[in-house]
XYZ file of N, CA and C in Angstrom:
729
model
N 75.727 -73.069 148.681
C 74.395 -72.828 149.230
C 73.933 -71.441 148.807
N 72.741 -71.343 148.322
C 72.203 -70.052 147.903
C 71.168 -69.579 148.899
N 71.122 -68.272 149.086
C 70.162 -67.678 150.013
C 69.192 -66.837 149.206
N 67.918 -67.114 149.331
C 66.905 -66.331 148.604
C 66.292 -65.322 149.552
N 65.997 -64.152 149.038
C 65.347 -63.103 149.834
C 64.081 -62.666 149.138
N 63.132 -62.270 149.927
C 61.840 -61.867 149.379
C 61.622 -60.405 149.708
N 61.398 -59.601 148.674
C 61.213 -58.157 148.864
C 59.751 -57.811 148.671
N 59.210 -57.077 149.615
C 57.822 -56.643 149.499
C 57.742 -55.483 148.522
N 56.956 -55.585 147.471
C 56.899 -54.505 146.483
C 56.267 -53.247 147.065
N 56.770 -52.105 146.612
C 56.191 -50.837 147.052
C 54.827 -50.605 146.444
N 54.593 -51.179 145.308
C 53.300 -51.012 144.659
C 53.189 -51.994 143.525
N 51.996 -52.183 143.035
C 51.819 -53.128 141.941
C 50.856 -52.553 140.920
N 51.037 -52.990 139.700
C 50.143 -52.563 138.628
C 48.817 -53.311 138.755
N 47.720 -52.567 138.642
C 46.405 -53.196 138.732
C 45.979 -53.618 137.338
N 45.721 -54.871 137.162
C 45.350 -55.361 135.839
C 43.941 -55.908 135.796
N 43.340 -56.177 136.960
C 41.984 -56.716 136.971
C 40.959 -55.653 136.683
N 39.767 -56.062 136.291
C 38.695 -55.120 136.025
C 38.141 -54.583 137.331
N 37.829 -53.277 137.345
C 37.271 -52.673 138.542
C 35.862 -53.160 138.823
N 35.200 -53.754 137.827
C 33.847 -54.256 138.046
C 33.843 -55.371 139.083
N 34.991 -56.017 139.306
C 35.070 -57.118 140.268
C 35.402 -56.612 141.662
N 35.659 -55.320 141.811
C 36.060 -54.780 143.099
C 34.854 -54.290 143.890
N 35.110 -54.047 145.165
C 34.083 -53.472 146.028
C 33.730 -52.077 145.532
N 32.465 -51.681 145.684
C 32.095 -50.310 145.293
C 32.744 -49.257 146.180
N 33.319 -49.672 147.297
C 34.043 -48.754 148.174
C 35.514 -48.764 147.773
N 36.074 -47.579 147.524
C 37.434 -47.460 147.002
C 38.296 -46.670 147.984
N 39.470 -47.200 148.258
C 40.448 -46.487 149.077
C 41.526 -45.904 148.170
N 41.837 -44.633 148.405
C 42.786 -43.914 147.547
C 43.946 -43.358 148.364
N 45.083 -43.325 147.731
C 46.249 -42.623 148.247
C 46.598 -41.572 147.197
N 46.259 -40.316 147.512
C 46.517 -39.227 146.564
C 47.668 -38.396 147.116
N 48.846 -38.618 146.558
C 50.030 -37.873 146.994
C 50.326 -37.996 148.467
N 49.961 -39.133 149.087
C 50.223 -39.335 150.513
C 49.038 -39.053 151.404
N 47.959 -38.469 150.849
C 46.721 -38.237 151.593
C 45.755 -39.380 151.301
N 45.139 -39.927 152.359
C 44.267 -41.092 152.205
C 42.797 -40.677 152.133
N 42.071 -41.286 151.199
C 40.648 -40.992 151.024
C 39.886 -42.290 150.818
N 38.630 -42.287 151.255
C 37.731 -43.409 151.005
C 36.475 -42.858 150.353
N 36.086 -43.441 149.234
C 34.899 -42.984 148.518
C 34.326 -44.163 147.750
N 33.418 -43.885 146.827
C 32.796 -44.959 146.053
C 33.163 -44.844 144.585
N 33.071 -45.942 143.887
C 33.318 -45.925 142.446
C 32.358 -44.997 141.741
N 31.112 -45.004 142.163
C 30.120 -44.157 141.505
C 30.454 -42.677 141.650
N 31.022 -42.302 142.793
C 31.433 -40.906 142.980
C 32.569 -40.557 142.028
N 33.572 -41.414 141.939
C 34.726 -41.153 141.078
C 34.351 -41.138 139.602
N 33.285 -41.866 139.240
C 32.867 -41.968 137.843
C 31.646 -41.107 137.543
N 31.411 -40.117 138.394
C 30.199 -39.301 138.256
C 30.139 -38.587 136.920
N 31.295 -38.140 136.438
C 31.352 -37.440 135.142
C 32.103 -38.341 134.168
N 31.392 -39.121 133.371
C 32.000 -40.167 132.527
C 33.087 -39.676 131.586
N 33.005 -38.432 131.140
C 33.998 -37.941 130.191
C 35.272 -37.446 130.831
N 35.332 -37.469 132.146
C 36.505 -36.918 132.831
C 37.651 -37.920 132.876
N 38.848 -37.386 133.057
C 40.028 -38.239 133.199
C 39.941 -39.069 134.467
N 39.342 -38.483 135.527
C 39.197 -39.211 136.780
C 38.310 -40.436 136.588
N 37.206 -40.287 135.857
C 36.323 -41.429 135.609
C 37.039 -42.495 134.790
N 37.839 -42.066 133.831
C 38.560 -43.025 133.000
C 39.572 -43.838 133.813
N 40.116 -43.221 134.865
C 41.066 -43.935 135.716
C 40.439 -45.174 136.348
N 39.126 -45.114 136.556
C 38.440 -46.188 137.267
C 37.409 -46.881 136.377
N 37.666 -46.888 135.094
C 36.788 -47.558 134.140
C 37.580 -48.636 133.393
N 36.978 -49.803 133.215
C 37.642 -50.874 132.476
C 38.844 -51.403 133.222
N 39.930 -51.547 132.525
C 41.171 -52.027 133.125
C 42.077 -50.823 133.399
N 42.131 -50.372 134.633
C 42.869 -49.144 134.945
C 44.370 -49.324 134.869
N 45.071 -48.227 134.634
C 46.531 -48.237 134.631
C 47.035 -47.574 135.914
N 46.310 -47.833 136.995
C 46.684 -47.268 138.284
C 47.533 -48.258 139.070
N 48.432 -47.713 139.863
C 49.192 -48.550 140.778
C 48.536 -48.504 142.159
N 48.907 -49.440 142.983
C 48.466 -49.420 144.371
C 49.678 -49.265 145.272
N 49.427 -48.722 146.466
C 50.516 -48.610 147.428
C 50.669 -49.928 148.176
N 51.537 -49.960 149.161
C 51.820 -51.205 149.875
C 50.623 -51.733 150.654
N 49.615 -50.864 150.875
C 48.414 -51.286 151.583
C 47.261 -51.609 150.627
N 47.533 -51.560 149.329
C 46.502 -51.902 148.352
C 45.603 -50.761 147.947
N 45.908 -49.546 148.384
C 45.103 -48.379 148.002
C 45.537 -47.888 146.631
N 44.578 -47.469 145.820
C 44.909 -46.920 144.510
C 45.696 -45.629 144.697
N 46.796 -45.520 143.945
C 47.686 -44.374 144.110
C 47.565 -43.420 142.934
N 47.345 -42.135 143.247
C 47.327 -41.072 142.240
C 48.418 -40.076 142.621
N 49.330 -39.843 141.740
C 50.490 -38.994 142.031
C 50.159 -37.532 141.764
N 49.286 -36.988 142.622
C 48.889 -35.576 142.549
C 48.846 -35.013 143.966
N 48.801 -33.670 144.114
C 48.716 -33.096 145.465
C 47.451 -33.565 146.182
N 47.627 -34.263 147.283
C 46.478 -34.811 147.988
C 45.658 -33.779 148.735
N 46.288 -32.653 149.098
C 45.606 -31.641 149.895
C 44.344 -31.135 149.214
N 44.395 -30.999 147.897
C 43.282 -30.386 147.181
C 42.284 -31.401 146.654
N 42.595 -32.682 146.781
C 41.675 -33.697 146.277
C 40.384 -33.722 147.078
N 40.441 -33.289 148.350
C 39.222 -33.276 149.154
C 38.176 -32.327 148.563
N 38.643 -31.249 147.930
C 37.703 -30.321 147.305
C 37.096 -30.931 146.042
N 37.891 -31.721 145.336
C 37.372 -32.442 144.166
C 36.292 -33.423 144.612
N 36.561 -34.151 145.690
C 35.583 -35.117 146.199
C 34.308 -34.422 146.685
N 34.456 -33.297 147.360
C 33.281 -32.561 147.836
C 32.380 -32.175 146.678
N 33.003 -31.767 145.583
C 32.209 -31.396 144.418
C 31.518 -32.617 143.825
N 32.242 -33.727 143.698
C 31.655 -34.926 143.118
C 30.524 -35.479 143.993
N 30.645 -35.328 145.299
C 29.640 -35.875 146.210
C 28.391 -35.001 146.299
N 28.591 -33.676 146.313
C 27.452 -32.795 146.608
C 27.333 -31.584 145.694
N 28.129 -31.549 144.620
C 28.139 -30.395 143.703
C 28.527 -29.099 144.408
N 29.261 -29.216 145.494
C 29.699 -28.043 146.239
C 30.971 -27.480 145.619
N 30.863 -26.261 145.098
C 32.025 -25.619 144.479
C 32.905 -25.037 145.579
N 34.191 -25.357 145.600
C 35.065 -24.884 146.685
C 35.200 -23.366 146.693
N 35.378 -22.840 147.884
C 35.595 -21.397 148.057
C 36.985 -21.111 148.609
N 37.773 -22.166 148.819
C 39.136 -22.011 149.314
C 40.120 -22.597 148.300
N 41.337 -22.080 148.334
C 42.420 -22.607 147.479
C 41.971 -22.689 146.017
N 41.281 -21.666 145.547
C 40.640 -21.701 144.227
C 41.644 -21.983 143.118
N 42.770 -21.282 143.133
C 43.746 -21.447 142.056
C 44.282 -22.878 142.006
N 44.573 -23.454 143.176
C 45.121 -24.812 143.216
C 44.069 -25.854 142.843
N 42.835 -25.663 143.321
C 41.768 -26.604 142.976
C 41.479 -26.544 141.476
N 41.590 -25.353 140.905
C 41.367 -25.193 139.464
C 42.385 -26.021 138.678
N 43.648 -26.001 139.118
C 44.682 -26.805 138.450
C 44.337 -28.293 138.509
N 43.826 -28.733 139.679
C 43.477 -30.142 139.813
C 42.250 -30.491 138.977
N 41.295 -29.579 138.919
C 40.104 -29.821 138.089
C 40.498 -29.947 136.620
N 41.480 -29.142 136.195
C 41.978 -29.251 134.823
C 42.670 -30.595 134.607
N 43.460 -31.038 135.588
C 44.154 -32.312 135.446
C 43.158 -33.470 135.343
N 42.173 -33.470 136.217
C 41.182 -34.558 136.206
C 40.114 -34.366 135.126
N 40.170 -33.200 134.468
C 39.279 -32.905 133.339
C 37.803 -33.029 133.730
N 37.456 -32.402 134.848
C 36.065 -32.393 135.304
C 35.432 -31.107 134.785
N 34.848 -31.202 133.601
C 34.412 -30.021 132.857
C 33.424 -29.139 133.623
N 32.383 -29.690 134.266
C 31.448 -28.802 134.980
C 32.121 -27.999 136.087
N 33.050 -28.631 136.818
C 33.760 -27.918 137.880
C 34.680 -26.862 137.291
N 35.337 -27.184 136.196
C 36.214 -26.211 135.536
C 35.431 -24.954 135.170
N 34.260 -25.139 134.572
C 33.457 -23.994 134.137
C 32.980 -23.161 135.321
N 32.584 -23.833 136.394
C 32.112 -23.085 137.565
C 33.251 -22.336 138.245
N 34.420 -22.940 138.298
C 35.567 -22.243 138.881
C 35.983 -21.054 138.030
N 35.873 -21.192 136.717
C 36.237 -20.082 135.834
C 35.289 -18.899 135.975
N 34.130 -19.130 136.558
C 33.204 -18.034 136.838
C 33.499 -17.355 138.168
N 34.380 -17.943 138.982
C 34.715 -17.334 140.270
C 35.542 -16.072 140.038
N 35.452 -15.093 140.948
C 36.200 -13.847 140.752
C 37.697 -14.068 140.568
N 38.268 -15.026 141.343
C 39.717 -15.233 141.268
C 40.153 -15.723 139.890
N 39.477 -16.736 139.378
C 39.876 -17.305 138.091
C 39.446 -16.396 136.949
N 38.244 -15.835 137.052
C 37.767 -14.920 136.013
C 38.724 -13.743 135.855
N 39.106 -13.155 136.999
C 40.002 -11.995 136.936
C 41.337 -12.337 136.318
N 41.856 -13.527 136.624
C 43.164 -13.924 136.109
C 43.097 -14.287 134.629
N 42.110 -15.131 134.260
C 42.052 -15.644 132.891
C 41.477 -14.638 131.903
N 40.386 -14.002 132.299
C 39.662 -13.139 131.355
C 40.211 -11.718 131.346
N 40.534 -11.199 132.520
C 40.990 -9.810 132.587
C 42.504 -9.694 132.427
N 43.263 -10.205 133.391
C 44.711 -9.991 133.374
C 45.397 -10.720 132.231
N 45.108 -12.007 132.045
C 45.776 -12.766 130.988
C 45.441 -12.221 129.600
N 44.201 -11.798 129.420
C 43.820 -11.239 128.122
C 44.551 -9.923 127.859
N 44.747 -9.134 128.914
C 45.526 -7.905 128.766
C 46.972 -8.219 128.405
N 47.588 -9.145 129.137
C 48.998 -9.457 128.910
C 49.229 -10.096 127.550
N 48.190 -10.753 127.022
C 48.306 -11.337 125.687
C 48.459 -10.253 124.628
N 48.088 -9.033 124.965
C 48.197 -7.911 124.022
C 49.494 -7.129 124.206
N 50.299 -7.529 125.152
C 51.605 -6.901 125.351
C 52.638 -7.777 124.641
N 53.220 -7.296 123.543
C 54.131 -8.141 122.753
C 55.286 -8.707 123.583
N 55.522 -10.009 123.419
C 56.678 -10.685 124.025
C 56.724 -10.561 125.549
N 55.562 -10.501 126.186
C 55.527 -10.294 127.638
C 56.265 -11.419 128.371
N 55.907 -12.660 128.112
C 56.528 -13.792 128.826
C 58.026 -13.863 128.555
N 58.404 -13.625 127.294
C 59.825 -13.659 126.941
C 60.597 -12.565 127.680
N 59.977 -11.390 127.835
C 60.636 -10.289 128.523
C 60.801 -10.566 130.017
N 59.817 -11.250 130.604
C 59.943 -11.636 132.014
C 61.170 -12.537 132.187
N 61.322 -13.525 131.306
C 62.464 -14.424 131.383
C 63.769 -13.673 131.137
N 63.758 -12.692 130.226
C 64.949 -11.894 129.953
C 65.359 -11.091 131.183
N 64.372 -10.499 131.871
C 64.658 -9.764 133.109
C 65.364 -10.660 134.121
N 64.857 -11.857 134.284
C 65.425 -12.780 135.269
C 66.849 -13.168 134.888
N 67.093 -13.409 133.594
C 68.450 -13.768 133.158
C 69.431 -12.636 133.424
N 69.017 -11.402 133.144
C 69.892 -10.249 133.380
C 70.185 -10.109 134.865
N 69.141 -10.231 135.692
C 69.319 -10.073 137.140
C 70.241 -11.145 137.700
N 70.088 -12.381 137.240
C 70.938 -13.467 137.726
C 72.394 -13.270 137.297
N 72.590 -12.728 136.089
C 73.949 -12.507 135.597
C 74.673 -11.449 136.418
N 73.912 -10.522 137.008
C 74.515 -9.433 137.770
C 74.545 -9.719 139.271
N 74.162 -10.916 139.665
C 74.022 -11.221 141.092
C 75.303 -11.710 141.750
N 76.374 -11.844 140.996
C 77.618 -12.397 141.537
C 78.165 -11.497 142.651
N 78.346 -12.089 143.842
C 78.912 -11.380 144.998
C 78.131 -10.130 145.360
N 76.832 -10.159 145.107
C 75.996 -9.004 145.414
C 74.755 -9.448 146.178
N 74.248 -8.549 147.003
C 72.990 -8.839 147.689
C 71.810 -8.520 146.791
N 71.972 -7.513 145.962
C 70.901 -7.103 145.061
C 71.443 -6.913 143.655
N 70.579 -7.101 142.692
C 70.914 -6.738 141.316
C 69.717 -6.021 140.728
N 69.962 -5.196 139.731
C 68.890 -4.365 139.184
C 68.763 -4.561 137.681
N 67.552 -4.348 137.193
C 67.261 -4.426 135.767
C 66.473 -3.192 135.383
N 66.941 -2.500 134.339
C 66.215 -1.327 133.846
C 65.125 -1.795 132.887
N 63.920 -1.303 133.122
C 62.775 -1.671 132.296
C 62.173 -0.406 131.693
N 61.921 -0.476 130.405
C 61.248 0.620 129.697
C 59.827 0.165 129.384
N 58.835 0.958 129.798
C 57.428 0.608 129.577
C 56.763 1.726 128.786
N 56.287 1.393 127.595
C 55.632 2.393 126.743
C 54.283 1.839 126.302
N 53.233 2.625 126.507
C 51.889 2.148 126.173
C 51.527 2.404 124.722
N 51.999 3.513 124.160
C 51.613 3.898 122.803
C 52.827 3.969 121.878
N 52.551 3.991 120.577
C 53.625 4.148 119.592
C 54.306 5.502 119.764
N 53.536 6.519 120.138
C 54.097 7.854 120.359
C 55.093 7.841 121.519
N 54.724 7.109 122.601
C 55.634 6.994 123.737
C 56.916 6.273 123.329
N 56.761 5.235 122.504
C 57.931 4.470 122.050
C 58.883 5.370 121.272
N 58.317 6.236 120.434
C 59.157 7.148 119.656
C 59.860 8.159 120.559
N 59.145 8.627 121.573
C 59.702 9.638 122.475
C 60.897 9.109 123.272
N 60.879 7.830 123.609
C 61.955 7.310 124.461
C 63.056 6.617 123.666
N 62.982 6.672 122.337
C 63.975 5.973 121.528
C 65.383 6.527 121.740
N 65.498 7.854 121.842
C 66.824 8.443 122.069
C 67.420 7.959 123.390
N 66.566 7.870 124.409
C 67.042 7.390 125.711
C 67.501 5.945 125.619
N 66.763 5.125 124.880
C 67.151 3.730 124.689
C 68.495 3.630 123.975
N 68.654 4.464 122.961
C 69.927 4.472 122.224
C 71.088 4.869 123.129
N 70.830 5.856 123.994
C 71.878 6.328 124.899
C 72.274 5.229 125.893
N 71.275 4.524 126.437
C 71.550 3.443 127.375
C 72.292 2.302 126.685
N 71.939 2.067 125.425
C 72.597 1.009 124.667
C 74.072 1.359 124.429
N 74.332 2.631 124.139
C 75.718 3.065 123.935
C 76.533 2.907 125.217
N 75.864 3.061 126.360
C 76.537 2.880 127.652
C 76.596 1.412 128.059
N 76.164 0.532 127.148
C 76.172 -0.922 127.363
C 75.352 -1.330 128.582
N 74.208 -0.659 128.745
C 73.289 -0.998 129.827
C 72.095 -1.749 129.241
N 71.836 -2.907 129.772
C 70.735 -3.728 129.270
C 69.397 -3.146 129.713
N 68.483 -3.056 128.769
C 67.139 -2.543 129.048
C 66.133 -3.524 128.476
N 65.119 -3.872 129.262
C 64.036 -4.724 128.789
C 62.834 -3.828 128.492
N 62.369 -3.851 127.254
C 61.304 -2.944 126.819
C 59.980 -3.690 126.702
N 58.950 -3.158 127.351
C 57.594 -3.688 127.271
C 56.704 -2.691 126.536
N 55.887 -3.203 125.614
C 54.943 -2.360 124.907
C 55.461 -1.960 123.542
N 54.621 -1.195 122.830
C 53.306 -0.679 123.232
C 52.199 -1.739 123.149
N 51.012 -1.398 123.684
C 49.871 -2.316 123.647
C 48.580 -1.544 123.445
N 47.574 -2.258 122.985
C 46.258 -1.670 122.770
C 45.261 -2.316 123.726
N 45.174 -1.743 124.903
C 44.243 -2.213 125.932
C 44.150 -1.123 126.987
N 43.115 -1.176 127.809
C 42.851 -0.110 128.772
C 43.878 0.004 129.890
N 44.410 -1.097 130.444
C 45.323 -0.968 131.590
C 46.486 -0.022 131.324
N 46.922 0.636 132.392
C 47.952 1.670 132.298
C 49.348 1.098 132.505
N 50.340 1.992 132.436
C 51.718 1.597 132.692
C 51.869 1.042 134.105
N 51.224 1.694 135.084
C 51.322 1.211 136.467
C 50.699 -0.176 136.609
N 49.645 -0.450 135.839
C 49.033 -1.784 135.866
C 50.017 -2.835 135.349
N 50.710 -2.501 134.268
C 51.677 -3.456 133.714
C 52.836 -3.675 134.678
N 53.293 -2.608 135.336
C 54.374 -2.754 136.309
C 53.967 -3.706 137.435
N 52.718 -3.587 137.873
C 52.224 -4.504 138.908
C 52.205 -5.939 138.398
N 51.818 -6.127 137.133
C 51.794 -7.468 136.553
C 53.198 -8.065 136.489
N 54.162 -7.251 136.086
C 55.546 -7.725 136.018
C 56.005 -8.199 137.391
N 55.742 -7.382 138.415
C 56.144 -7.760 139.770
C 55.444 -9.041 140.217
N 54.143 -9.136 139.958
C 53.385 -10.335 140.343
C 53.963 -11.592 139.703
N 54.272 -11.519 138.410
C 54.701 -12.709 137.686
C 56.135 -13.108 138.010
N 56.988 -12.137 138.291
C 58.352 -12.480 138.700
C 58.343 -13.065 140.114
N 57.529 -12.481 141.002
C 57.421 -13.010 142.359
C 56.821 -14.411 142.358
N 55.917 -14.679 141.415
C 55.312 -16.013 141.320
C 56.352 -17.071 140.977
N 57.495 -16.654 140.430
C 58.580 -17.581 140.116
C 59.551 -17.737 141.291
N 59.227 -17.086 142.417
C 60.021 -17.262 143.627
C 61.031 -16.172 143.917
N 61.037 -15.099 143.125
C 62.013 -14.034 143.326
C 61.421 -12.916 144.182
N 62.277 -12.266 144.950
C 61.871 -11.121 145.756
C 62.283 -9.852 145.023
N 61.311 -9.068 144.582
C 61.651 -7.880 143.792
C 60.809 -6.681 144.216
N 61.286 -5.532 143.837
C 60.549 -4.272 143.990
C 60.941 -3.393 142.812
N 60.214 -2.297 142.615
C 60.593 -1.405 141.520
C 60.411 0.041 141.935
N 61.129 0.895 141.220
C 61.086 2.333 141.468
C 61.427 3.048 140.177
N 61.064 4.329 140.057
C 61.453 5.069 138.850
C 62.967 5.079 138.685
N 63.403 4.925 137.447
C 64.836 4.944 137.175
C 65.327 6.381 137.186
N 66.318 6.670 138.017
C 66.878 8.020 138.105
C 68.012 8.136 137.098
N 67.821 9.025 136.130
C 68.820 9.168 135.065
C 70.094 9.801 135.603
N 71.186 9.434 134.977
C 72.462 10.022 135.357
C 72.502 11.487 134.949
N 73.352 12.233 135.604
C 73.481 13.663 135.338
C 73.848 13.907 133.872
N 73.130 14.823 133.248
C 73.389 15.136 131.854
C 72.540 14.338 130.887
N 71.770 13.403 131.421
C 70.905 12.585 130.565
C 69.692 13.410 130.193
N 69.535 13.744 128.908
C 68.501 14.684 128.480
C 67.176 13.965 128.226
N 66.576 13.504 129.299
C 65.295 12.823 129.132
C 64.632 12.657 130.492
N 63.339 12.874 130.544
C 62.605 12.642 131.789
C 62.382 11.140 131.921
N 63.408 10.450 132.387
C 63.391 8.993 132.359
C 62.299 8.392 133.235
N 61.850 9.143 134.253
C 60.851 8.575 135.144
C 59.510 8.390 134.448
N 59.339 8.967 133.270
C 58.085 8.794 132.537
C 57.919 7.364 132.028
N 59.011 6.742 131.625
C 58.927 5.422 130.991
C 59.929 4.397 131.515
N 60.904 4.828 132.300
C 61.977 3.933 132.719
C 61.880 3.632 134.218
N 62.041 2.358 134.537
C 61.937 1.917 135.926
C 63.077 0.943 136.219
N 63.444 0.891 137.489
C 64.487 -0.037 137.931
C 63.840 -1.097 138.815
N 63.962 -2.343 138.386
C 63.488 -3.477 139.182
C 64.657 -4.038 139.983
N 64.488 -4.115 141.284
C 65.535 -4.579 142.185
C 65.239 -6.005 142.626
N 66.171 -6.904 142.364
C 66.087 -8.291 142.822
C 66.924 -8.411 144.094
N 66.337 -8.870 145.178
C 67.057 -9.076 146.429
C 67.305 -10.560 146.614
N 68.579 -10.920 146.764
C 68.968 -12.333 146.789
C 69.113 -12.902 148.189
N 69.457 -12.059 149.153
C 69.600 -12.568 150.520
C 69.472 -11.424 151.517
């Protein structure tokens, strides 16, 4: 005797045309439920969101038959507000911007990029950091060094050399050589051709490392006795706190 069992599917692929569906659409976006209209979702025909609901969609539905989009649902309400009333969000700007990029809603993307938060990040800070050679690679190098020194320690430190000009780089070369002879790892940033100062770059380093989830602080590096160099001019110690 055989026993058959019937399993309720968690979701199903939608293969029918959306033209046969009700103009009212129920959505499950990352666990958040929304109700809107097809016309709202297709307001900007060139967007990825409109394409999701055009022709034969490749969307799945949840167990209740709602269209499922695997994105953060919290911020989708701001996307809907914009599509319904052209209201540009004033909260959670950075996160809404990421969602606008994902859904490829070009008018919203452009308006968000004009906001102080996105403008400052993309046009001012990112453009500055693009002029600092190997900036992203150096951030990753700092993290690797700090993690390597974290064994059985509450804190680990990384020495960073920051030089804005070629002249500064030449001035601190002897100090770099001395630290290298002592087998001390140093991460060197610069030089660069842009207005921001050394203190501005130090703030950027801290911001970007903290954005990766690390707790850090920095202070001028105090040279060991007999070290013939004013190390506080260009050398800093970044402290990673692990617990």
